[in-house]
């Protein structure tokens, strides 16, 4: 790991996690950890360039087909790749195929950049995670093996107690809140060798009185109606929340480019 590094460009590849859901801004767009990370890096390096190719709902095969070659051609200093988790949450998932596609992505991206960053994605406490945990951990084992082979960094978000706390997840129970994204940005920042701005990002939030039984049941019913049933409907009809959506930031441009003004990047 480099100490006090200088990076001139960042390309983010992935799905809704990297797009920034559910770190919602007033204009209805999403910010997220990759934008926060880019803001920090740009503050250190004049002319810093940033692209974010992520699109919500993408499976690892779609990431390979639609994003990997584009990212590799940009020849960025840093490339982040997070993918495959959407596959593990499908009722039918060929983990052998997922591992093969992730391997293909890493083999293409690693030689194209100074530093490839992979992640063990965070997992929310609860029954849904328990059901899919074996697949997730198989995916993360593959991530670790690929990182060892290709010299990539692995940011272990799965092992961070703070990111398992349900309070740091949005009401859809699939995406992090703004505070969650802030902590992920800090984790990647430190993994790249920068001085910590929050040395306690892994530390769980202070304990609070848990909601009562009735409040939990109301929340469960709201979650099922607003998020779970629509998600199941998309799975049954072969649709995705990302269908027809362009990449978040498809070109590798200066972060403060006037054609693409950055969102509010205050980190506190």
C-alpha positions as protocol buffer text, in pm:
chain_id: "A"
residue {
  index: 1
  type: UNK
  ca { x: 0 y: 0 z: 0 }
}
residue {
  index: 2
  type: UNK
  ca { x: 134 y: 342 z: -96 }
}
residue {
  index: 3
  type: UNK
  ca { x: 158 y: 609 z: 175 }
}
residue {
  index: 4
  type: UNK
  ca { x: 31 y: 959 z: 88 }
}
residue {
  index: 5
  type: UNK
  ca { x: -44 y: 853 z: -271 }
}
residue {
  index: 6
  type: UNK
  ca { x: -130 y: 1071 z: -566 }
}
residue {
  index: 7
  type: UNK
  ca { x: -394 y: 947 z: -806 }
}
residue {
  index: 8
  type: UNK
  ca { x: -501 y: 1141 z: -1112 }
}
residue {
  index: 9
  type: UNK
  ca { x: -811 y: 943 z: -1214 }
}
residue {
  index: 10
  type: UNK
  ca { x: -1077 y: 703 z: -1087 }
}
residue {
  index: 11
  type: UNK
  ca { x: -1322 y: 480 z: -1273 }
}
residue {
  index: 12
  type: UNK
  ca { x: -1598 y: 302 z: -1079 }
}
residue {
  index: 13
  type: UNK
  ca { x: -1759 y: -13 z: -1220 }
}
residue {
  index: 14
  type: UNK
  ca { x: -2062 y: -192 z: -1079 }
}
residue {
  index: 15
  type: UNK
  ca { x: -2429 y: -183 z: -987 }
}
residue {
  index: 16
  type: UNK
  ca { x: -2655 y: 16 z: -752 }
}
residue {
  index: 17
  type: UNK
  ca { x: -2403 y: 1 z: -467 }
}
residue {
  index: 18
  type: UNK
  ca { x: -2150 y: 194 z: -677 }
}
residue {
  index: 19
  type: UNK
  ca { x: -2416 y: 414 z: -839 }
}
residue {
  index: 20
  type: UNK
  ca { x: -2487 y: 546 z: -490 }
}
residue {
  index: 21
  type: UNK
  ca { x: -2834 y: 423 z: -395 }
}
residue {
  index: 22
  type: UNK
  ca { x: -2978 y: 528 z: -146 }
}
residue {
  index: 23
  type: UNK
  ca { x: -2765 y: 836 z: -76 }
}
residue {
  index: 24
  type: UNK
  ca { x: -3033 y: 1063 z: -214 }
}
residue {
  index: 25
  type: UNK
  ca { x: -2967 y: 1428 z: -298 }
}
residue {
  index: 26
  type: UNK
  ca { x: -3233 y: 1705 z: -303 }
}
residue {
  index: 27
  type: UNK
  ca { x: -3253 y: 1697 z: -684 }
}
residue {
  index: 28
  type: UNK
  ca { x: -3348 y: 1328 z: -679 }
}
residue {
  index: 29
  type: UNK
  ca { x: -3008 y: 1199 z: -795 }
}
residue {
  index: 30
  type: UNK
  ca { x: -2778 y: 975 z: -594 }
}
residue {
  index: 31
  type: UNK
  ca { x: -2435 y: 1059 z: -459 }
}
residue {
  index: 32
  type: UNK
  ca { x: -2276 y: 756 z: -291 }
}
residue {
  index: 33
  type: UNK
  ca { x: -1934 y: 640 z: -179 }
}
residue {
  index: 34
  type: UNK
  ca { x: -1766 y: 660 z: -523 }
}
residue {
  index: 35
  type: UNK
  ca { x: -1861 y: 1028 z: -565 }
}
residue {
  index: 36
  type: UNK
  ca { x: -1743 y: 1102 z: -211 }
}
residue {
  index: 37
  type: UNK
  ca { x: -1414 y: 924 z: -279 }
}
residue {
  index: 38
  type: UNK
  ca { x: -1366 y: 1113 z: -605 }
}
residue {
  index: 39
  type: UNK
  ca { x: -1427 y: 1442 z: -425 }
}
residue {
  index: 40
  type: UNK
  ca { x: -1154 y: 1367 z: -173 }
}
residue {
  index: 41
  type: UNK
  ca { x: -908 y: 1259 z: -441 }
}
residue {
  index: 42
  type: UNK
  ca { x: -987 y: 1564 z: -657 }
}
residue {
  index: 43
  type: UNK
  ca { x: -921 y: 1794 z: -362 }
}
residue {
  index: 44
  type: UNK
  ca { x: -563 y: 1663 z: -356 }
}
residue {
  index: 45
  type: UNK
  ca { x: -493 y: 1653 z: -729 }
}
residue {
  index: 46
  type: UNK
  ca { x: -571 y: 1938 z: -972 }
}
residue {
  index: 47
  type: UNK
  ca { x: -724 y: 1808 z: -1294 }
}
residue {
  index: 48
  type: UNK
  ca { x: -838 y: 1485 z: -1131 }
}
residue {
  index: 49
  type: UNK
  ca { x: -1070 y: 1288 z: -1361 }
}
residue {
  index: 50
  type: UNK
  ca { x: -1360 y: 1062 z: -1266 }
}
residue {
  index: 51
  type: UNK
  ca { x: -1602 y: 827 z: -1440 }
}
residue {
  index: 52
  type: UNK
  ca { x: -1875 y: 615 z: -1283 }
}
residue {
  index: 53
  type: UNK
  ca { x: -2011 y: 348 z: -1517 }
}
residue {
  index: 54
  type: UNK
  ca { x: -2234 y: 182 z: -1258 }
}
residue {
  index: 55
  type: UNK
  ca { x: -2602 y: 114 z: -1326 }
}
residue {
  index: 56
  type: UNK
  ca { x: -2847 y: -20 z: -1071 }
}
residue {
  index: 57
  type: UNK
  ca { x: -2968 y: -378 z: -1104 }
}
residue {
  index: 58
  type: UNK
  ca { x: -2682 y: -501 z: -1322 }
}
residue {
  index: 59
  type: UNK
  ca { x: -2572 y: -864 z: -1298 }
}
residue {
  index: 60
  type: UNK
  ca { x: -2206 y: -958 z: -1331 }
}
residue {
  index: 61
  type: UNK
  ca { x: -2255 y: -1067 z: -1693 }
}
residue {
  index: 62
  type: UNK
  ca { x: -2399 y: -727 z: -1782 }
}
residue {
  index: 63
  type: UNK
  ca { x: -2115 y: -551 z: -1600 }
}
residue {
  index: 64
  type: UNK
  ca { x: -1864 y: -751 z: -1803 }
}
residue {
  index: 65
  type: UNK
  ca { x: -2046 y: -689 z: -2131 }
}
residue {
  index: 66
  type: UNK
  ca { x: -2129 y: -321 z: -2082 }
}
residue {
  index: 67
  type: UNK
  ca { x: -1871 y: -169 z: -1847 }
}
residue {
  index: 68
  type: UNK
  ca { x: -1544 y: -360 z: -1827 }
}
residue {
  index: 69
  type: UNK
  ca { x: -1403 y: -289 z: -2172 }
}
residue {
  index: 70
  type: UNK
  ca { x: -1508 y: 76 z: -2148 }
}
residue {
  index: 71
  type: UNK
  ca { x: -1334 y: 108 z: -1811 }
}
residue {
  index: 72
  type: UNK
  ca { x: -1020 y: -68 z: -1929 }
}
residue {
  index: 73
  type: UNK
  ca { x: -989 y: 166 z: -2227 }
}
residue {
  index: 74
  type: UNK
  ca { x: -987 y: 468 z: -1995 }
}
residue {
  index: 75
  type: UNK
  ca { x: -651 y: 360 z: -1844 }
}
residue {
  index: 76
  type: UNK
  ca { x: -729 y: 518 z: -1508 }
}
residue {
  index: 77
  type: UNK
  ca { x: -497 y: 519 z: -1209 }
}
residue {
  index: 78
  type: UNK
  ca { x: -763 y: 351 z: -992 }
}
residue {
  index: 79
  type: UNK
  ca { x: -1050 y: 125 z: -1096 }
}
residue {
  index: 80
  type: UNK
  ca { x: -1305 y: -6 z: -846 }
}
residue {
  index: 81
  type: UNK
  ca { x: -1502 y: -318 z: -933 }
}
residue {
  index: 82
  type: UNK
  ca { x: -1796 y: -441 z: -727 }
}
residue {
  index: 83
  type: UNK
  ca { x: -2028 y: -693 z: -888 }
}
residue {
  index: 84
  type: UNK
  ca { x: -2190 y: -1031 z: -853 }
}
residue {
  index: 85
  type: UNK
  ca { x: -2397 y: -966 z: -544 }
}
residue {
  index: 86
  type: UNK
  ca { x: -2715 y: -916 z: -746 }
}
residue {
  index: 87
  type: UNK
  ca { x: -2656 y: -1260 z: -893 }
}
residue {
  index: 88
  type: UNK
  ca { x: -2628 y: -1421 z: -550 }
}
residue {
  index: 89
  type: UNK
  ca { x: -2968 y: -1277 z: -452 }
}
residue {
  index: 90
  type: UNK
  ca { x: -3148 y: -1442 z: -744 }
}
residue {
  index: 91
  type: UNK
  ca { x: -3347 y: -1761 z: -666 }
}
residue {
  index: 92
  type: UNK
  ca { x: -3143 y: -1947 z: -925 }
}
residue {
  index: 93
  type: UNK
  ca { x: -2776 y: -1860 z: -937 }
}
residue {
  index: 94
  type: UNK
  ca { x: -2493 y: -2045 z: -1113 }
}
residue {
  index: 95
  type: UNK
  ca { x: -2203 y: -1958 z: -887 }
}
residue {
  index: 96
  type: UNK
  ca { x: -1957 y: -2123 z: -1122 }
}
residue {
  index: 97
  type: UNK
  ca { x: -2064 y: -1881 z: -1395 }
}
residue {
  index: 98
  type: UNK
  ca { x: -2048 y: -1586 z: -1156 }
}
residue {
  index: 99
  type: UNK
  ca { x: -1693 y: -1677 z: -1054 }
}
residue {
  index: 100
  type: UNK
  ca { x: -1591 y: -1716 z: -1417 }
}
residue {
  index: 101
  type: UNK
  ca { x: -1731 y: -1377 z: -1516 }
}
residue {
  index: 102
  type: UNK
  ca { x: -1575 y: -1203 z: -1218 }
}
residue {
  index: 103
  type: UNK
  ca { x: -1242 y: -1362 z: -1310 }
}
residue {
  index: 104
  type: UNK
  ca { x: -1282 y: -1235 z: -1667 }
}
residue {
  index: 105
  type: UNK
  ca { x: -1349 y: -883 z: -1540 }
}
residue {
  index: 106
  type: UNK
  ca { x: -1048 y: -880 z: -1308 }
}
residue {
  index: 107
  type: UNK
  ca { x: -815 y: -1024 z: -1572 }
}
residue {
  index: 108
  type: UNK
  ca { x: -916 y: -746 z: -1809 }
}
residue {
  index: 109
  type: UNK
  ca { x: -912 y: -457 z: -1563 }
}
residue {
  index: 110
  type: UNK
  ca { x: -603 y: -532 z: -1353 }
}
residue {
  index: 111
  type: UNK
  ca { x: -347 y: -469 z: -1633 }
}
residue {
  index: 112
  type: UNK
  ca { x: -528 y: -154 z: -1745 }
}
residue {
  index: 113
  type: UNK
  ca { x: -482 y: 52 z: -1427 }
}
residue {
  index: 114
  type: UNK
  ca { x: -229 y: 132 z: -1158 }
}
residue {
  index: 115
  type: UNK
  ca { x: -452 y: -11 z: -886 }
}
residue {
  index: 116
  type: UNK
  ca { x: -759 y: -230 z: -905 }
}
residue {
  index: 117
  type: UNK
  ca { x: -984 y: -221 z: -597 }
}
residue {
  index: 118
  type: UNK
  ca { x: -1224 y: -505 z: -517 }
}
residue {
  index: 119
  type: UNK
  ca { x: -1463 y: -533 z: -224 }
}
residue {
  index: 120
  type: UNK
  ca { x: -1626 y: -779 z: 8 }
}
residue {
  index: 121
  type: UNK
  ca { x: -1966 y: -608 z: 1 }
}
residue {
  index: 122
  type: UNK
  ca { x: -2143 y: -517 z: 327 }
}
residue {
  index: 123
  type: UNK
  ca { x: -2422 y: -736 z: 455 }
}
residue {
  index: 124
  type: UNK
  ca { x: -2718 y: -621 z: 661 }
}
residue {
  index: 125
  type: UNK
  ca { x: -2810 y: -827 z: 967 }
}
residue {
  index: 126
  type: UNK
  ca { x: -3134 y: -1014 z: 919 }
}
residue {
  index: 127
  type: UNK
  ca { x: -3300 y: -1327 z: 777 }
}
residue {
  index: 128
  type: UNK
  ca { x: -3244 y: -1231 z: 411 }
}
residue {
  index: 129
  type: UNK
  ca { x: -2868 y: -1225 z: 456 }
}
residue {
  index: 130
  type: UNK
  ca { x: -2874 y: -1557 z: 638 }
}
residue {
  index: 131
  type: UNK
  ca { x: -3050 y: -1720 z: 346 }
}
residue {
  index: 132
  type: UNK
  ca { x: -2796 y: -1599 z: 90 }
}
residue {
  index: 133
  type: UNK
  ca { x: -2485 y: -1591 z: 311 }
}
residue {
  index: 134
  type: UNK
  ca { x: -2326 y: -1910 z: 165 }
}
residue {
  index: 135
  type: UNK
  ca { x: -2338 y: -1768 z: -189 }
}
residue {
  index: 136
  type: UNK
  ca { x: -2207 y: -1432 z: -74 }
}
residue {
  index: 137
  type: UNK
  ca { x: -1917 y: -1589 z: 108 }
}
residue {
  index: 138
  type: UNK
  ca { x: -1836 y: -1804 z: -195 }
}
residue {
  index: 139
  type: UNK
  ca { x: -1827 y: -1483 z: -401 }
}
residue {
  index: 140
  type: UNK
  ca { x: -1599 y: -1315 z: -146 }
}
residue {
  index: 141
  type: UNK
  ca { x: -1362 y: -1613 z: -146 }
}
residue {
  index: 142
  type: UNK
  ca { x: -1331 y: -1568 z: -520 }
}
residue {
  index: 143
  type: UNK
  ca { x: -1266 y: -1196 z: -470 }
}
residue {
  index: 144
  type: UNK
  ca { x: -983 y: -1272 z: -225 }
}
residue {
  index: 145
  type: UNK
  ca { x: -826 y: -1528 z: -458 }
}
residue {
  index: 146
  type: UNK
  ca { x: -838 y: -1296 z: -758 }
}
residue {
  index: 147
  type: UNK
  ca { x: -690 y: -1011 z: -555 }
}
residue {
  index: 148
  type: UNK
  ca { x: -397 y: -1229 z: -447 }
}
residue {
  index: 149
  type: UNK
  ca { x: -333 y: -1338 z: -802 }
}
residue {
  index: 150
  type: UNK
  ca { x: -361 y: -997 z: -970 }
}
residue {
  index: 151
  type: UNK
  ca { x: -235 y: -757 z: -705 }
}
residue {
  index: 152
  type: UNK
  ca { x: -571 y: -596 z: -636 }
}
residue {
  index: 153
  type: UNK
  ca { x: -673 y: -437 z: -308 }
}
residue {
  index: 154
  type: UNK
  ca { x: -968 y: -586 z: -119 }
}
residue {
  index: 155
  type: UNK
  ca { x: -1176 y: -358 z: 101 }
}
residue {
  index: 156
  type: UNK
  ca { x: -1347 y: -577 z: 360 }
}
residue {
  index: 157
  type: UNK
  ca { x: -1685 y: -417 z: 419 }
}
residue {
  index: 158
  type: UNK
  ca { x: -1850 y: -751 z: 497 }
}
residue {
  index: 159
  type: UNK
  ca { x: -1639 y: -784 z: 811 }
}
residue {
  index: 160
  type: UNK
  ca { x: -1712 y: -432 z: 938 }
}
residue {
  index: 161
  type: UNK
  ca { x: -1955 y: -438 z: 1234 }
}
residue {
  index: 162
  type: UNK
  ca { x: -2075 y: -84 z: 1162 }
}
residue {
  index: 163
  type: UNK
  ca { x: -2203 y: -178 z: 815 }
}
residue {
  index: 164
  type: UNK
  ca { x: -2407 y: -472 z: 943 }
}
residue {
  index: 165
  type: UNK
  ca { x: -2621 y: -245 z: 1162 }
}
residue {
  index: 166
  type: UNK
  ca { x: -2976 y: -226 z: 1016 }
}
residue {
  index: 167
  type: UNK
  ca { x: -2987 y: 144 z: 1106 }
}
residue {
  index: 168
  type: UNK
  ca { x: -2725 y: 219 z: 843 }
}
residue {
  index: 169
  type: UNK
  ca { x: -2940 y: 67 z: 568 }
}
residue {
  index: 170
  type: UNK
  ca { x: -3224 y: 235 z: 381 }
}
residue {
  index: 171
  type: UNK
  ca { x: -3587 y: 130 z: 420 }
}
residue {
  index: 172
  type: UNK
  ca { x: -3553 y: -98 z: 114 }
}
residue {
  index: 173
  type: UNK
  ca { x: -3302 y: -307 z: 318 }
}
residue {
  index: 174
  type: UNK
  ca { x: -3080 y: -341 z: 11 }
}
residue {
  index: 175
  type: UNK
  ca { x: -2894 y: -9 z: -3 }
}
residue {
  index: 176
  type: UNK
  ca { x: -2689 y: 196 z: 241 }
}
residue {
  index: 177
  type: UNK
  ca { x: -2792 y: 533 z: 378 }
}
residue {
  index: 178
  type: UNK
  ca { x: -2577 y: 843 z: 335 }
}
residue {
  index: 179
  type: UNK
  ca { x: -2390 y: 753 z: 655 }
}
residue {
  index: 180
  type: UNK
  ca { x: -2321 y: 406 z: 520 }
}
residue {
  index: 181
  type: UNK
  ca { x: -2182 y: 545 z: 196 }
}
residue {
  index: 182
  type: UNK
  ca { x: -1966 y: 789 z: 392 }
}
residue {
  index: 183
  type: UNK
  ca { x: -1811 y: 499 z: 582 }
}
residue {
  index: 184
  type: UNK
  ca { x: -1750 y: 302 z: 263 }
}
residue {
  index: 185
  type: UNK
  ca { x: -1575 y: 603 z: 107 }
}
residue {
  index: 186
  type: UNK
  ca { x: -1354 y: 623 z: 415 }
}
residue {
  index: 187
  type: UNK
  ca { x: -1274 y: 252 z: 393 }
}
residue {
  index: 188
  type: UNK
  ca { x: -1163 y: 275 z: 30 }
}
residue {
  index: 189
  type: UNK
  ca { x: -973 y: 598 z: 99 }
}
residue {
  index: 190
  type: UNK
  ca { x: -769 y: 429 z: 372 }
}
residue {
  index: 191
  type: UNK
  ca { x: -713 y: 114 z: 166 }
}
residue {
  index: 192
  type: UNK
  ca { x: -557 y: 327 z: -107 }
}
residue {
  index: 193
  type: UNK
  ca { x: -305 y: 455 z: 146 }
}
residue {
  index: 194
  type: UNK
  ca { x: -444 y: 796 z: 235 }
}
residue {
  index: 195
  type: UNK
  ca { x: -435 y: 930 z: 590 }
}
residue {
  index: 196
  type: UNK
  ca { x: -757 y: 844 z: 776 }
}
residue {
  index: 197
  type: UNK
  ca { x: -1019 y: 1111 z: 817 }
}
residue {
  index: 198
  type: UNK
  ca { x: -1230 y: 877 z: 1030 }
}
residue {
  index: 199
  type: UNK
  ca { x: -1025 y: 608 z: 1200 }
}
residue {
  index: 200
  type: UNK
  ca { x: -1340 y: 467 z: 1360 }
}
residue {
  index: 201
  type: UNK
  ca { x: -1544 y: 395 z: 1046 }
}
residue {
  index: 202
  type: UNK
  ca { x: -1571 y: 29 z: 1151 }
}
residue {
  index: 203
  type: UNK
  ca { x: -1706 y: 118 z: 1494 }
}
residue {
  index: 204
  type: UNK
  ca { x: -2081 y: 60 z: 1526 }
}
residue {
  index: 205
  type: UNK
  ca { x: -2316 y: 347 z: 1589 }
}
residue {
  index: 206
  type: UNK
  ca { x: -2412 y: 416 z: 1950 }
}
residue {
  index: 207
  type: UNK
  ca { x: -2681 y: 186 z: 2084 }
}
residue {
  index: 208
  type: UNK
  ca { x: -3039 y: 311 z: 2086 }
}
residue {
  index: 209
  type: UNK
  ca { x: -3363 y: 170 z: 2219 }
}
residue {
  index: 210
  type: UNK
  ca { x: -3486 y: -77 z: 1955 }
}
residue {
  index: 211
  type: UNK
  ca { x: -3831 y: -23 z: 1805 }
}
residue {
  index: 212
  type: UNK
  ca { x: -4117 y: -214 z: 1961 }
}
residue {
  index: 213
  type: UNK
  ca { x: -4293 y: -517 z: 1815 }
}
residue {
  index: 214
  type: UNK
  ca { x: -4576 y: -315 z: 1661 }
}
residue {
  index: 215
  type: UNK
  ca { x: -4338 y: -67 z: 1498 }
}
residue {
  index: 216
  type: UNK
  ca { x: -4133 y: -350 z: 1349 }
}
residue {
  index: 217
  type: UNK
  ca { x: -4444 y: -516 z: 1203 }
}
residue {
  index: 218
  type: UNK
  ca { x: -4556 y: -186 z: 1045 }
}
residue {
  index: 219
  type: UNK
  ca { x: -4209 y: -142 z: 898 }
}
residue {
  index: 220
  type: UNK
  ca { x: -4211 y: -499 z: 768 }
}
residue {
  index: 221
  type: UNK
  ca { x: -4546 y: -447 z: 597 }
}
residue {
  index: 222
  type: UNK
  ca { x: -4432 y: -121 z: 440 }
}
residue {
  index: 223
  type: UNK
  ca { x: -4111 y: -284 z: 320 }
}
residue {
  index: 224
  type: UNK
  ca { x: -4301 y: -574 z: 162 }
}
residue {
  index: 225
  type: UNK
  ca { x: -4548 y: -345 z: -14 }
}
residue {
  index: 226
  type: UNK
  ca { x: -4308 y: -77 z: -136 }
}
residue {
  index: 227
  type: UNK
  ca { x: -3993 y: -276 z: -206 }
}
residue {
  index: 228
  type: UNK
  ca { x: -4012 y: -655 z: -176 }
}
residue {
  index: 229
  type: UNK
  ca { x: -4318 y: -717 z: -395 }
}
residue {
  index: 230
  type: UNK
  ca { x: -4198 y: -485 z: -677 }
}
residue {
  index: 231
  type: UNK
  ca { x: -3857 y: -656 z: -661 }
}
residue {
  index: 232
  type: UNK
  ca { x: -4019 y: -1000 z: -692 }
}
residue {
  index: 233
  type: UNK
  ca { x: -4233 y: -872 z: -980 }
}
residue {
  index: 234
  type: UNK
  ca { x: -3924 y: -760 z: -1171 }
}
residue {
  index: 235
  type: UNK
  ca { x: -3758 y: -1097 z: -1114 }
}
residue {
  index: 236
  type: UNK
  ca { x: -4064 y: -1285 z: -1243 }
}
residue {
  index: 237
  type: UNK
  ca { x: -4090 y: -1073 z: -1557 }
}
residue {
  index: 238
  type: UNK
  ca { x: -3718 y: -1056 z: -1630 }
}
residue {
  index: 239
  type: UNK
  ca { x: -3701 y: -680 z: -1579 }
}
residue {
  index: 240
  type: UNK
  ca { x: -3442 y: -476 z: -1391 }
}
residue {
  index: 241
  type: UNK
  ca { x: -3452 y: -139 z: -1219 }
}
residue {
  index: 242
  type: UNK
  ca { x: -3159 y: -41 z: -1442 }
}
residue {
  index: 243
  type: UNK
  ca { x: -3324 y: -121 z: -1775 }
}
residue {
  index: 244
  type: UNK
  ca { x: -3270 y: 169 z: -2014 }
}
residue {
  index: 245
  type: UNK
  ca { x: -3062 y: 371 z: -1770 }
}
residue {
  index: 246
  type: UNK
  ca { x: -2731 y: 517 z: -1890 }
}
residue {
  index: 247
  type: UNK
  ca { x: -2417 y: 499 z: -1676 }
}
residue {
  index: 248
  type: UNK
  ca { x: -2402 y: 755 z: -1400 }
}
residue {
  index: 249
  type: UNK
  ca { x: -2097 y: 938 z: -1537 }
}
residue {
  index: 250
  type: UNK
  ca { x: -1994 y: 767 z: -1862 }
}
residue {
  index: 251
  type: UNK
  ca { x: -1690 y: 976 z: -1957 }
}
residue {
  index: 252
  type: UNK
  ca { x: -1359 y: 1018 z: -1776 }
}
residue {
  index: 253
  type: UNK
  ca { x: -1373 y: 1394 z: -1724 }
}
residue {
  index: 254
  type: UNK
  ca { x: -1229 y: 1639 z: -1474 }
}
residue {
  index: 255
  type: UNK
  ca { x: -1429 y: 1612 z: -1156 }
}
residue {
  index: 256
  type: UNK
  ca { x: -1512 y: 1983 z: -1155 }
}
residue {
  index: 257
  type: UNK
  ca { x: -1590 y: 1989 z: -1527 }
}
residue {
  index: 258
  type: UNK
  ca { x: -1853 y: 2263 z: -1583 }
}
residue {
  index: 259
  type: UNK
  ca { x: -2051 y: 2032 z: -1812 }
}
residue {
  index: 260
  type: UNK
  ca { x: -2093 y: 1790 z: -1522 }
}
residue {
  index: 261
  type: UNK
  ca { x: -2100 y: 1994 z: -1202 }
}
residue {
  index: 262
  type: UNK
  ca { x: -2032 y: 1774 z: -900 }
}
residue {
  index: 263
  type: UNK
  ca { x: -2294 y: 1726 z: -633 }
}
residue {
  index: 264
  type: UNK
  ca { x: -2252 y: 1861 z: -281 }
}
residue {
  index: 265
  type: UNK
  ca { x: -1952 y: 1667 z: -152 }
}
residue {
  index: 266
  type: UNK
  ca { x: -1945 y: 1775 z: 209 }
}
residue {
  index: 267
  type: UNK
  ca { x: -1832 y: 1470 z: 403 }
}
residue {
  index: 268
  type: UNK
  ca { x: -1916 y: 1569 z: 757 }
}
